[in-house]
Short mmCIF file of C-alpha atoms and ligand atoms in Angstrom, two decimals:
data_model
loop_
_atom_site.label_atom_id
_atom_site.label_comp_id
_atom_site.label_asym_id
_atom_site.label_seq_id
_atom_site.Cartn_x
_atom_site.Cartn_y
_atom_site.Cartn_z
CA MET A 1 -48.35 -58.11 2.97
CA ARG A 2 -48.68 -57.80 -0.78
CA LEU A 3 -45.08 -58.83 -1.43
CA GLU A 4 -44.85 -61.75 0.95
CA GLY A 5 -42.30 -64.34 -0.22
CA LYS A 6 -40.66 -61.98 -2.72
CA VAL A 7 -36.88 -61.58 -2.74
CA ALA A 8 -35.53 -58.11 -3.56
CA ILE A 9 -32.20 -56.35 -3.97
CA VAL A 10 -32.13 -52.60 -3.33
CA THR A 11 -28.87 -50.77 -4.04
CA GLY A 12 -27.95 -47.63 -2.14
CA ALA A 13 -30.24 -48.92 0.60
CA GLY A 14 -28.55 -46.81 3.26
CA GLY A 15 -29.33 -43.48 1.59
CA GLY A 16 -32.40 -41.27 1.85
CA ILE A 17 -34.50 -42.81 -0.92
CA GLY A 18 -33.00 -46.32 -0.74
CA GLN A 19 -33.72 -46.67 2.96
CA GLU A 20 -37.37 -45.83 2.45
CA ILE A 21 -37.68 -48.18 -0.55
CA THR A 22 -36.13 -50.97 1.52
CA ASN A 23 -38.41 -50.22 4.43
CA GLN A 24 -41.60 -50.16 2.37
CA LEU A 25 -40.78 -53.36 0.46
CA ALA A 26 -39.97 -55.13 3.74
CA GLN A 27 -43.10 -53.73 5.44
CA ASP A 28 -45.06 -55.27 2.57
CA GLY A 29 -43.51 -58.69 3.22
CA ALA A 30 -40.49 -58.87 0.89
CA THR A 31 -37.09 -60.09 2.01
CA VAL A 32 -34.76 -57.28 1.01
CA PHE A 33 -31.02 -57.57 0.45
CA ALA A 34 -30.01 -54.02 1.37
CA TRP A 35 -26.84 -53.16 -0.52
CA ASP A 36 -24.74 -50.14 0.30
CA ILE A 37 -21.08 -49.14 0.15
CA SER A 38 -21.29 -47.69 3.67
CA GLU A 39 -20.77 -49.86 6.75
CA LYS A 40 -23.69 -47.99 8.31
CA ILE A 41 -25.97 -50.33 6.37
CA HIS A 42 -25.58 -52.89 9.19
CA SER A 43 -26.94 -50.66 11.96
CA GLN A 44 -29.57 -49.23 9.60
CA ALA A 45 -30.81 -52.75 8.79
CA ASP A 46 -30.94 -53.59 12.52
CA GLU A 47 -33.13 -50.54 13.06
CA MET A 48 -35.48 -51.40 10.19
CA ASN A 49 -35.78 -55.02 11.37
CA GLN A 50 -36.83 -53.83 14.83
CA ASN A 51 -40.00 -52.41 13.29
CA LEU A 52 -40.82 -55.59 11.36
CA ASP A 53 -42.41 -58.81 12.58
CA ALA A 54 -39.44 -60.78 11.18
CA LYS A 55 -35.85 -60.08 10.11
CA ARG A 56 -36.50 -59.29 6.48
CA VAL A 57 -33.79 -56.68 5.79
CA ILE A 58 -30.43 -58.32 5.13
CA PRO A 59 -27.53 -55.83 5.00
CA VAL A 60 -24.76 -56.25 2.44
CA GLN A 61 -21.81 -53.86 2.39
CA ILE A 62 -20.73 -53.72 -1.23
CA ASP A 63 -19.37 -51.34 -3.86
CA ILE A 64 -21.70 -51.77 -6.83
CA SER A 65 -19.06 -50.51 -9.24
CA ASP A 66 -17.03 -53.64 -8.43
CA ILE A 67 -18.67 -55.86 -11.03
CA ALA A 68 -17.03 -59.15 -9.98
CA GLN A 69 -18.02 -58.69 -6.34
CA MET A 70 -21.54 -57.73 -7.36
CA ARG A 71 -21.96 -60.80 -9.60
CA SER A 72 -20.78 -63.12 -6.86
CA LYS A 73 -23.29 -61.58 -4.38
CA VAL A 74 -26.11 -62.18 -6.87
CA GLU A 75 -25.02 -65.81 -7.24
CA GLN A 76 -24.95 -66.17 -3.46
CA ILE A 77 -28.52 -64.86 -3.15
CA VAL A 78 -29.82 -67.17 -5.87
CA GLU A 79 -28.08 -70.11 -4.20
CA GLU A 80 -29.52 -69.19 -0.81
CA LYS A 81 -33.07 -68.11 -1.78
CA GLY A 82 -33.51 -69.86 -5.15
CA LYS A 83 -34.61 -66.66 -6.92
CA ILE A 84 -34.59 -62.87 -7.22
CA ASP A 85 -38.00 -61.26 -7.84
CA ILE A 86 -37.18 -57.55 -7.61
CA LEU A 87 -34.16 -55.39 -8.38
CA VAL A 88 -34.18 -51.70 -7.54
CA ASN A 89 -31.16 -49.95 -9.04
CA ASN A 90 -31.20 -46.95 -6.72
CA ALA A 91 -27.59 -46.29 -5.68
CA GLY A 92 -26.14 -43.18 -7.20
CA ILE A 93 -23.73 -40.34 -6.65
CA MET A 94 -24.05 -36.70 -7.62
CA GLN A 95 -21.31 -34.08 -7.90
CA THR A 96 -21.90 -30.40 -8.57
CA ILE A 97 -19.07 -29.38 -10.92
CA PRO A 98 -19.13 -26.80 -13.75
CA PHE A 99 -19.05 -28.40 -17.23
CA LEU A 100 -15.48 -27.32 -18.06
CA GLU A 101 -14.09 -28.55 -14.73
CA ILE A 102 -15.24 -32.18 -14.93
CA ASP A 103 -12.09 -34.28 -15.24
CA GLU A 104 -11.69 -37.83 -16.46
CA GLN A 105 -11.57 -39.27 -12.95
CA SER A 106 -14.90 -37.65 -11.96
CA TRP A 107 -16.47 -38.72 -15.24
CA ASP A 108 -15.38 -42.35 -14.80
CA ARG A 109 -16.47 -42.52 -11.16
CA MET A 110 -19.87 -41.04 -12.01
CA LEU A 111 -20.50 -43.36 -14.94
CA ASP A 112 -19.16 -46.45 -13.15
CA THR A 113 -21.46 -45.88 -10.17
CA ASN A 114 -24.59 -44.55 -11.84
CA LEU A 115 -24.58 -46.44 -15.14
CA LYS A 116 -22.13 -49.34 -15.48
CA SER A 117 -23.42 -50.93 -12.28
CA VAL A 118 -27.03 -50.67 -13.49
CA PHE A 119 -26.19 -52.46 -16.73
CA PHE A 120 -24.19 -55.30 -15.17
CA LEU A 121 -26.48 -55.81 -12.20
CA THR A 122 -29.45 -56.01 -14.58
CA GLN A 123 -27.53 -58.55 -16.67
CA ALA A 124 -26.78 -60.61 -13.55
CA VAL A 125 -30.36 -60.76 -12.19
CA VAL A 126 -32.11 -61.21 -15.53
CA LYS A 127 -30.78 -64.75 -15.94
CA PRO A 128 -32.43 -66.14 -12.78
CA MET A 129 -35.56 -64.04 -13.49
CA MET A 130 -35.86 -65.49 -17.01
CA ASP A 131 -35.63 -69.03 -15.64
CA ARG A 132 -38.79 -68.36 -13.62
CA LYS A 133 -40.41 -66.12 -16.26
CA GLN A 134 -40.98 -63.32 -13.78
CA GLY A 135 -39.22 -60.32 -12.35
CA ARG A 136 -39.43 -56.60 -11.74
CA ILE A 137 -36.59 -54.17 -12.37
CA ILE A 138 -36.91 -50.55 -11.33
CA ASN A 139 -34.19 -48.04 -12.16
CA ILE A 140 -34.00 -44.77 -10.26
CA SER A 141 -33.04 -42.16 -12.85
CA SER A 142 -33.67 -38.43 -12.35
CA ILE A 143 -35.44 -35.42 -13.77
CA ALA A 144 -31.89 -34.33 -14.61
CA GLY A 145 -31.77 -37.23 -17.07
CA ARG A 146 -34.73 -35.73 -18.96
CA SER A 147 -32.97 -32.48 -19.72
CA GLY A 148 -29.42 -31.57 -18.70
CA ARG A 149 -27.43 -29.88 -15.95
CA PRO A 150 -24.78 -27.21 -16.65
CA VAL A 151 -23.07 -27.89 -13.31
CA ALA A 152 -23.53 -31.68 -13.30
CA ALA A 153 -23.27 -32.72 -16.96
CA HIS A 154 -21.76 -36.11 -16.09
CA TYR A 155 -24.60 -36.83 -13.62
CA ALA A 156 -27.29 -35.82 -16.14
CA ALA A 157 -25.60 -37.93 -18.84
CA SER A 158 -25.52 -40.97 -16.55
CA LYS A 159 -29.21 -40.57 -15.70
CA SER A 160 -30.22 -40.10 -19.38
CA ALA A 161 -28.36 -43.28 -20.18
CA VAL A 162 -30.25 -45.10 -17.41
CA LEU A 163 -33.49 -44.17 -19.21
CA SER A 164 -32.13 -45.61 -22.45
CA LEU A 165 -30.99 -48.77 -20.65
CA THR A 166 -34.46 -49.13 -19.13
CA LYS A 167 -36.00 -49.16 -22.61
CA SER A 168 -33.39 -51.56 -24.02
CA ALA A 169 -33.93 -53.99 -21.14
CA ALA A 170 -37.71 -53.64 -21.48
CA LEU A 171 -37.47 -54.52 -25.18
CA ALA A 172 -35.13 -57.43 -24.51
CA PHE A 173 -36.90 -59.07 -21.57
CA GLY A 174 -40.60 -58.14 -21.66
CA GLU A 175 -41.62 -61.38 -23.36
CA HIS A 176 -39.78 -63.31 -20.66
CA GLY A 177 -42.16 -62.09 -17.95
CA ILE A 178 -39.87 -59.33 -16.70
CA ARG A 179 -41.17 -55.77 -16.28
CA VAL A 180 -38.60 -52.98 -16.46
CA ASN A 181 -39.40 -49.38 -15.59
CA ALA A 182 -37.70 -46.24 -14.34
CA ILE A 183 -38.59 -43.50 -11.91
CA CYS A 184 -37.40 -39.91 -12.32
CA PRO A 185 -37.43 -38.16 -8.94
CA GLY A 186 -37.41 -34.36 -8.82
CA VAL A 187 -36.45 -32.48 -5.66
CA ILE A 188 -36.41 -35.06 -2.87
CA MET A 189 -35.12 -34.20 0.61
CA THR A 190 -32.23 -36.59 1.31
CA PRO A 191 -28.53 -36.35 2.27
CA MET A 192 -27.79 -36.01 -1.47
CA MET A 193 -30.02 -32.94 -1.72
CA GLU A 194 -28.41 -31.42 1.39
CA GLN A 195 -25.00 -31.85 -0.28
CA ILE A 196 -26.31 -30.19 -3.47
CA ASN A 197 -27.49 -27.25 -1.33
CA ARG A 198 -23.99 -26.82 0.13
CA ASP A 199 -22.22 -27.26 -3.23
CA ARG A 200 -24.40 -24.76 -5.10
CA ALA A 201 -24.01 -22.23 -2.27
CA ARG A 202 -20.21 -22.55 -2.63
CA ILE A 203 -20.14 -22.44 -6.45
CA PHE A 204 -22.57 -19.51 -6.76
CA GLY A 205 -21.16 -17.53 -3.80
CA LYS A 206 -24.30 -17.85 -1.65
CA GLU A 207 -22.67 -19.34 1.47
CA ASN A 208 -24.85 -17.22 3.75
CA GLU A 209 -28.10 -18.58 2.31
CA GLU A 210 -29.82 -21.80 3.33
CA ASN A 211 -31.40 -24.31 0.96
CA VAL A 212 -29.88 -22.63 -2.10
CA ALA A 213 -30.54 -25.54 -4.46
CA VAL A 214 -33.95 -26.49 -3.07
CA ASN A 215 -35.23 -22.90 -3.36
CA GLU A 216 -33.89 -22.56 -6.88
CA PHE A 217 -35.44 -25.86 -8.02
CA LEU A 218 -38.73 -25.20 -6.21
CA ALA A 219 -39.24 -22.10 -8.31
CA LYS A 220 -39.70 -24.52 -11.24
CA VAL A 221 -42.06 -26.91 -9.40
CA PRO A 222 -45.70 -26.00 -10.13
CA ILE A 223 -47.06 -27.47 -6.89
CA LYS A 224 -44.41 -25.56 -4.87
CA GLU A 225 -43.64 -28.52 -2.63
CA ILE A 226 -40.52 -30.59 -2.12
CA GLY A 227 -40.74 -34.36 -2.29
CA TYR A 228 -39.81 -36.96 0.31
CA PRO A 229 -38.31 -40.44 -0.04
CA SER A 230 -41.73 -42.00 0.63
CA ASP A 231 -43.08 -40.35 -2.56
CA VAL A 232 -40.54 -42.34 -4.58
CA ALA A 233 -40.80 -45.53 -2.52
CA GLN A 234 -44.59 -45.72 -3.00
CA GLN A 235 -44.11 -45.73 -6.79
CA VAL A 236 -41.48 -48.46 -6.47
CA VAL A 237 -43.89 -50.63 -4.49
CA PHE A 238 -46.59 -50.03 -7.13
CA LEU A 239 -44.17 -51.17 -9.86
CA CYS A 240 -43.59 -54.40 -7.93
CA LEU A 241 -47.30 -55.29 -7.62
CA PRO A 242 -49.50 -57.29 -10.03
CA GLU A 243 -51.58 -54.09 -10.54
CA SER A 244 -48.73 -52.60 -12.58
CA SER A 245 -48.07 -55.62 -14.82
CA TYR A 246 -49.09 -53.67 -17.97
CA VAL A 247 -46.69 -50.82 -17.16
CA HIS A 248 -43.47 -51.59 -19.02
CA GLY A 249 -40.53 -49.64 -20.43
CA GLN A 250 -41.83 -46.42 -18.86
CA ALA A 251 -40.22 -43.65 -16.83
CA ILE A 252 -42.51 -42.20 -14.18
CA ASN A 253 -41.75 -38.66 -13.03
CA VAL A 254 -42.13 -38.12 -9.27
CA CYS A 255 -41.45 -34.41 -9.27
CA GLY A 256 -44.52 -32.30 -8.52
CA GLY A 257 -44.73 -31.34 -12.19
CA TYR A 258 -41.11 -30.10 -12.47
CA GLU A 259 -40.96 -31.80 -15.89
CA MET A 260 -43.98 -32.78 -17.90
CA ASN A 261 -42.54 -35.05 -20.57
N1 NAD B 301 -32.58 -36.72 -3.79
C1 NAD B 301 -33.02 -36.29 -4.94
O1 NAD B 301 -33.57 -35.18 -5.05
C2 NAD B 301 -32.88 -37.13 -6.18
C3 NAD B 301 -33.40 -36.60 -7.37
C4 NAD B 301 -33.29 -37.37 -8.53
C5 NAD B 301 -32.69 -38.60 -8.50
N2 NAD B 301 -32.18 -39.09 -7.35
C6 NAD B 301 -31.55 -40.42 -7.38
O2 NAD B 301 -32.09 -41.23 -6.38
C7 NAD B 301 -31.10 -42.19 -5.95
C8 NAD B 301 -30.96 -42.12 -4.43
O3 NAD B 301 -30.58 -40.81 -4.08
P1 NAD B 301 -30.61 -40.22 -2.59
O4 NAD B 301 -31.05 -38.82 -2.70
O5 NAD B 301 -31.29 -41.18 -1.69
O6 NAD B 301 -29.03 -40.19 -2.31
P2 NAD B 301 -28.20 -40.52 -0.97
O7 NAD B 301 -26.88 -39.91 -1.19
O8 NAD B 301 -28.99 -40.16 0.23
O9 NAD B 301 -28.08 -42.11 -1.02
C9 NAD B 301 -27.29 -42.78 -1.98
C10 NAD B 301 -26.81 -44.08 -1.34
O10 NAD B 301 -26.06 -44.79 -2.33
C11 NAD B 301 -24.90 -45.34 -1.70
N3 NAD B 301 -23.84 -45.55 -2.68
C12 NAD B 301 -23.12 -44.58 -3.33
N4 NAD B 301 -22.19 -45.17 -4.10
C13 NAD B 301 -22.32 -46.51 -3.94
C14 NAD B 301 -21.61 -47.63 -4.46
N5 NAD B 301 -20.58 -47.49 -5.31
N6 NAD B 301 -22.01 -48.88 -4.07
C15 NAD B 301 -23.04 -49.03 -3.21
N7 NAD B 301 -23.73 -48.01 -2.68
C16 NAD B 301 -23.36 -46.75 -3.04
C17 NAD B 301 -24.52 -44.29 -0.65
O11 NAD B 301 -23.70 -44.83 0.36
C18 NAD B 301 -25.88 -43.83 -0.15
O12 NAD B 301 -26.31 -44.59 0.96
C19 NAD B 301 -29.82 -41.81 -6.68
O13 NAD B 301 -29.65 -42.63 -7.82
C20 NAD B 301 -30.06 -40.37 -7.11
O14 NAD B 301 -29.31 -40.00 -8.23
C21 NAD B 301 -32.26 -38.38 -6.18
#
């Protein structure tokens, strides 16, 4: 119970990676406000709580791109718990669309969900964290944010910007006791990856093949293995522990060597 007494917010807590992050933080003793746009978050939280010795996963159905709603939820948590120790900006969407076909609506939705929410949620939690001179913020970016994606340029741009935001926040708040880092997952088996498989099969005319995206990406992964949500969640837990207090403003790749920068 290394995180006993800690209060965390995890966004996208109902998805593949978010669920596992929520689970591992709660297993380690944290109280986790599990935010997700889907109503399924309620039944998912019930399930997670059944495997814990106390009800430590608190479901919140929320659209993180609604900034006013998000700010008021943060205020509610601070009022109720007196603090926020950990924020994991994990929620994200991905759309496979060729560069020339991305329209303004897709661009705005992508950037509102993957980037604007990260900025304003960070802004909202930093104030209570600064008051107590401690806090951990972990942003889930992507290997795509390290390079680029010809059929998901808006996604890659949003994830690159998350890396920049991570550094700006680290520079701004490090001396106030707050540690800010990012994680760049590679090929992780989740509902998002299954959708990418289907989309790439459609776009590249490979409807009869299975795992089109995973196979294509795996060819570039030196260890020839796909990753699982627990691979990402373990790094998140590490970044919440005292052992990582000298790790700051960094982006850790969890990708089996897909990228080496
Ligand atoms: N799976 C991968 O291979 C991979 C690779 C690199 C980066 N990532 C990143 O990891 C994060 C989690 O991805 P995942 O694979 O678990 O995806 P996922 O689709 O399984 O889960 C995403 C979750 O975010 C929620 N969400 C979406 N929009 C929201 C909104 N507006 N408000 C609140 N919740 C919202 C969804 O309901 C879903 O539960 C994302 O930021 C993604 O970009 C994933």
